[in-house]
Short mmCIF file of C-alpha atoms in Angstrom, two decimals:
data_model
loop_
_atom_site.label_atom_id
_atom_site.label_comp_id
_atom_site.label_asym_id
_atom_site.label_seq_id
_atom_site.Cartn_x
_atom_site.Cartn_y
_atom_site.Cartn_z
CA MET A 1445 29.59 70.56 15.48
CA GLY A 1446 25.93 70.06 15.13
CA ASN A 1447 26.44 67.30 12.47
CA PHE A 1448 29.03 65.52 14.75
CA VAL A 1449 26.59 65.50 17.58
CA ASP A 1450 23.79 64.34 15.30
CA GLY A 1451 26.13 61.65 13.77
CA LEU A 1452 27.15 60.55 17.26
CA SER A 1453 23.49 60.34 18.40
CA PHE A 1454 22.56 58.21 15.34
CA ALA A 1455 25.66 55.88 16.08
CA THR A 1456 24.65 55.60 19.71
CA ILE A 1457 21.18 54.75 18.68
CA VAL A 1458 22.36 52.14 16.26
CA LEU A 1459 24.68 50.66 18.80
CA VAL A 1460 21.88 50.58 21.46
CA VAL A 1461 19.48 48.85 19.08
CA ILE A 1462 22.12 46.20 18.18
CA VAL A 1463 22.86 45.61 22.02
CA VAL A 1464 19.08 45.35 22.63
CA VAL A 1465 18.49 42.84 19.78
CA ARG A 1466 21.54 40.83 20.96
CA ILE A 1467 20.29 40.69 24.61
CA ALA A 1468 16.70 39.72 23.34
CA PHE A 1469 18.37 36.89 21.29
CA VAL A 1470 20.25 35.66 24.29
CA ILE A 1471 17.15 35.78 26.50
CA MET A 1472 15.11 33.91 23.85
CA GLN A 1473 17.84 31.16 23.72
CA ARG A 1474 17.67 30.83 27.42
CA ARG A 1475 13.87 30.43 27.45
CA ASP A 1476 14.05 27.76 24.70
CA PRO A 1477 17.18 25.91 25.01
CA ASP A 1478 16.21 23.72 21.95
CA ALA A 1479 15.59 26.73 19.66
CA GLY A 1480 18.87 26.06 17.88
CA ASN A 1481 17.80 22.42 17.35
CA VAL A 1482 14.41 23.15 15.80
CA THR A 1483 15.74 23.13 12.34
CA LEU A 1484 17.61 19.88 13.00
CA LEU A 1485 14.51 18.30 14.43
CA ARG A 1486 12.38 19.37 11.47
CA ASP A 1487 15.00 17.98 9.05
CA ARG A 1488 14.98 14.60 10.86
CA GLN A 1489 11.20 14.55 10.85
CA ASP A 1490 11.14 15.23 7.13
CA ARG A 1491 13.75 12.55 6.48
CA THR A 1492 11.84 10.01 8.58
CA GLU A 1493 8.56 10.87 6.83
CA GLU A 1494 10.25 10.45 3.51
CA ALA A 1495 11.64 7.11 4.48
CA TRP A 1496 8.41 5.94 5.79
CA MET A 1497 6.54 7.03 2.58
CA HIS A 1498 9.31 5.30 0.48
CA ARG A 1499 8.95 2.05 2.63
CA ASN A 1500 5.20 2.07 2.09
CA LYS A 1501 5.55 2.47 -1.61
CA VAL A 1502 8.04 -0.36 -1.87
CA LEU A 1503 5.77 -2.52 0.14
CA LYS A 1504 2.68 -1.51 -1.95
CA ASP A 1505 4.56 -2.09 -5.22
CA ARG A 1506 5.70 -5.57 -3.90
CA ALA A 1507 2.16 -6.48 -2.91
CA VAL A 1508 0.86 -5.51 -6.40
CA TRP A 1509 3.61 -7.58 -7.98
CA LYS A 1510 2.65 -10.58 -5.89
CA MET A 1511 -1.02 -10.30 -6.95
CA ILE A 1512 0.02 -10.11 -10.64
CA ARG A 1513 2.43 -13.00 -10.20
CA THR A 1514 -0.27 -14.99 -8.43
CA ILE A 1515 -2.67 -14.55 -11.29
CA GLU A 1516 0.06 -15.57 -13.71
CA LEU A 1517 0.79 -18.73 -11.57
CA CYS A 1518 -2.87 -19.57 -11.49
CA ARG A 1519 -3.23 -19.05 -15.17
CA GLU A 1520 -0.16 -21.33 -15.90
CA ASN A 1521 -1.30 -24.10 -13.60
CA LEU A 1522 -5.09 -24.19 -13.52
CA ASN A 1523 -7.12 -26.02 -16.28
CA PRO A 1524 -7.92 -23.24 -18.66
CA ALA A 1525 -11.09 -25.00 -19.78
CA LEU A 1526 -12.51 -24.44 -16.29
CA LEU A 1527 -11.97 -20.77 -16.59
CA ALA A 1528 -13.77 -20.63 -19.91
CA PRO A 1529 -17.26 -19.11 -20.50
CA GLY A 1530 -19.97 -21.20 -18.95
CA GLN A 1531 -17.70 -22.40 -16.02
CA ASP A 1532 -19.31 -20.07 -13.53
CA ARG A 1533 -18.66 -21.94 -10.30
CA HIS A 1534 -14.94 -22.23 -11.19
CA ILE A 1535 -14.67 -18.58 -12.31
CA HIS A 1536 -16.48 -17.47 -9.23
CA TYR A 1537 -14.28 -19.55 -6.97
CA TYR A 1538 -11.13 -18.41 -8.76
CA LEU A 1539 -12.00 -14.66 -8.40
CA GLY A 1540 -13.04 -15.11 -4.78
CA TYR A 1541 -9.75 -16.98 -4.22
CA LEU A 1542 -7.69 -14.19 -5.72
CA LEU A 1543 -9.49 -11.63 -3.50
CA GLY A 1544 -8.90 -13.71 -0.31
CA PHE A 1545 -5.29 -14.38 -1.24
CA ALA A 1546 -4.56 -10.80 -1.75
CA GLU A 1547 -6.23 -9.78 1.41
CA ALA A 1548 -4.09 -12.22 3.42
CA VAL A 1549 -0.84 -11.26 1.81
CA SER A 1550 -1.50 -7.62 2.11
CA LEU A 1551 -2.26 -8.03 5.80
CA ALA A 1552 0.95 -10.01 6.38
CA ASP A 1553 2.88 -7.47 4.51
CA GLY A 1554 1.32 -4.58 6.51
CA VAL A 1555 -0.11 -2.98 3.37
CA GLU A 1556 -3.65 -1.53 3.25
CA PHE A 1557 -5.68 -3.70 0.93
CA ASP A 1558 -7.02 -0.75 -1.22
CA ARG A 1559 -8.08 -0.11 -4.88
CA ILE A 1560 -4.46 -0.27 -6.09
CA LEU A 1561 -4.12 -3.94 -4.71
CA ARG A 1562 -7.49 -4.72 -6.25
CA LEU A 1563 -6.64 -3.56 -9.71
CA PRO A 1564 -5.24 -6.91 -10.98
CA ILE A 1565 -8.25 -8.78 -9.69
CA TYR A 1566 -10.68 -6.24 -11.37
CA LEU A 1567 -8.79 -6.66 -14.70
CA GLU A 1568 -9.01 -10.56 -14.30
CA THR A 1569 -12.72 -10.32 -13.48
CA SER A 1570 -13.39 -8.26 -16.57
CA LYS A 1571 -11.32 -10.63 -18.71
CA LEU A 1572 -13.22 -13.70 -17.58
CA LEU A 1573 -16.73 -12.40 -17.18
CA GLY A 1574 -16.86 -9.13 -19.16
CA ASP A 1575 -15.80 -8.11 -22.65
CA GLY A 1576 -12.50 -9.90 -22.35
CA HIS A 1577 -10.39 -6.71 -22.59
CA GLY A 1578 -9.81 -6.11 -18.95
CA ASP A 1579 -11.71 -2.97 -18.02
CA VAL A 1580 -11.05 -1.93 -14.45
CA GLN A 1581 -14.53 -0.43 -13.85
CA GLU A 1582 -16.38 -3.24 -15.33
CA GLY A 1583 -14.39 -5.78 -13.27
CA ALA A 1584 -15.03 -3.72 -10.08
CA GLU A 1585 -18.72 -3.72 -10.71
CA MET A 1586 -18.77 -7.47 -11.52
CA LEU A 1587 -16.84 -8.41 -8.38
CA VAL A 1588 -19.28 -6.51 -6.19
CA LYS A 1589 -22.10 -8.52 -7.79
CA LEU A 1590 -20.29 -11.76 -7.10
CA SER A 1591 -19.82 -11.00 -3.49
CA GLY A 1592 -22.04 -13.24 -1.40
CA SER A 1593 -22.37 -16.03 -4.04
CA GLU A 1594 -21.52 -19.41 -2.69
CA PHE A 1595 -18.54 -20.38 -4.90
CA PHE A 1596 -17.07 -16.85 -4.57
CA GLU A 1597 -17.27 -16.86 -0.91
CA LEU A 1598 -15.79 -20.35 -0.72
CA GLY A 1599 -12.88 -19.26 -2.90
CA ARG A 1600 -12.37 -16.16 -0.77
CA ARG A 1601 -12.23 -18.19 2.46
CA GLU A 1602 -9.74 -20.66 0.89
CA GLY A 1603 -7.73 -17.87 -0.68
CA VAL A 1604 -7.12 -16.25 2.72
CA LEU A 1605 -5.95 -19.62 4.08
CA ASP A 1606 -3.48 -20.07 1.12
CA GLY A 1607 -2.49 -16.48 1.20
CA THR A 1608 -1.68 -16.83 4.98
CA ASP A 1609 0.38 -20.00 4.24
CA ALA A 1610 2.16 -18.11 1.50
CA ALA A 1611 2.88 -15.20 3.74
CA GLU A 1612 4.18 -17.36 6.56
CA ASP A 1613 6.18 -19.52 4.10
CA ASN A 1614 5.58 -22.63 6.34
CA GLY A 1615 6.52 -25.06 3.60
CA GLU A 1616 2.90 -25.68 2.53
CA ARG A 1617 2.25 -25.56 -1.19
CA TYR A 1618 0.73 -22.09 -1.48
CA PHE A 1619 -2.11 -22.89 -3.90
CA HIS A 1620 -3.13 -26.33 -2.70
CA ARG A 1621 -6.73 -25.35 -1.95
CA ILE A 1622 -7.41 -23.93 -5.36
CA ASP A 1623 -5.57 -26.89 -6.97
CA SER A 1624 -7.81 -29.14 -4.95
CA PHE A 1625 -10.92 -27.30 -6.05
CA PHE A 1626 -10.09 -27.30 -9.68
CA ASN A 1627 -8.83 -30.95 -9.82
CA ASP A 1628 -11.45 -32.53 -7.47
CA ARG A 1629 -14.40 -30.74 -8.83
CA GLY A 1630 -13.41 -30.37 -12.43
#
């Protein structure tokens, strides 16, 4: 009978522990009525964060594409002789214009104007003023040296204006200021 009493005592202890744990769980639920929703809220927050990151990546990719396309359009439509070695005022204006245009478009798109968006401009700077191969570091350094020069700053200001027109799509020809600079002062 000793084993029966010991077994009964053990079963009673286990039953008491289960009841205590269950009561504690119910009390905890009453203290925090949203305890069951914590996982749901975390999942929603994670999905929202993922959607936000995806949206930013899409916007950033689109902004980079716009910069590459802007450079292509300028190269197709501007007099290439004015972007040749020795044409410093046109090259400086053009590079400043690209920088200003990119700043305006990224602002309108709600994208931070960071190094990624500057990469196409760095490459273009290196191609025009450097070794011609499009070295990013070389282009970045050259662009810093141009900052403050007369034609670079003029191009940058006018690039912001044309970039704003492009972002607003108000019917203005997007590149009319650079066209004017290259055609009137060629």
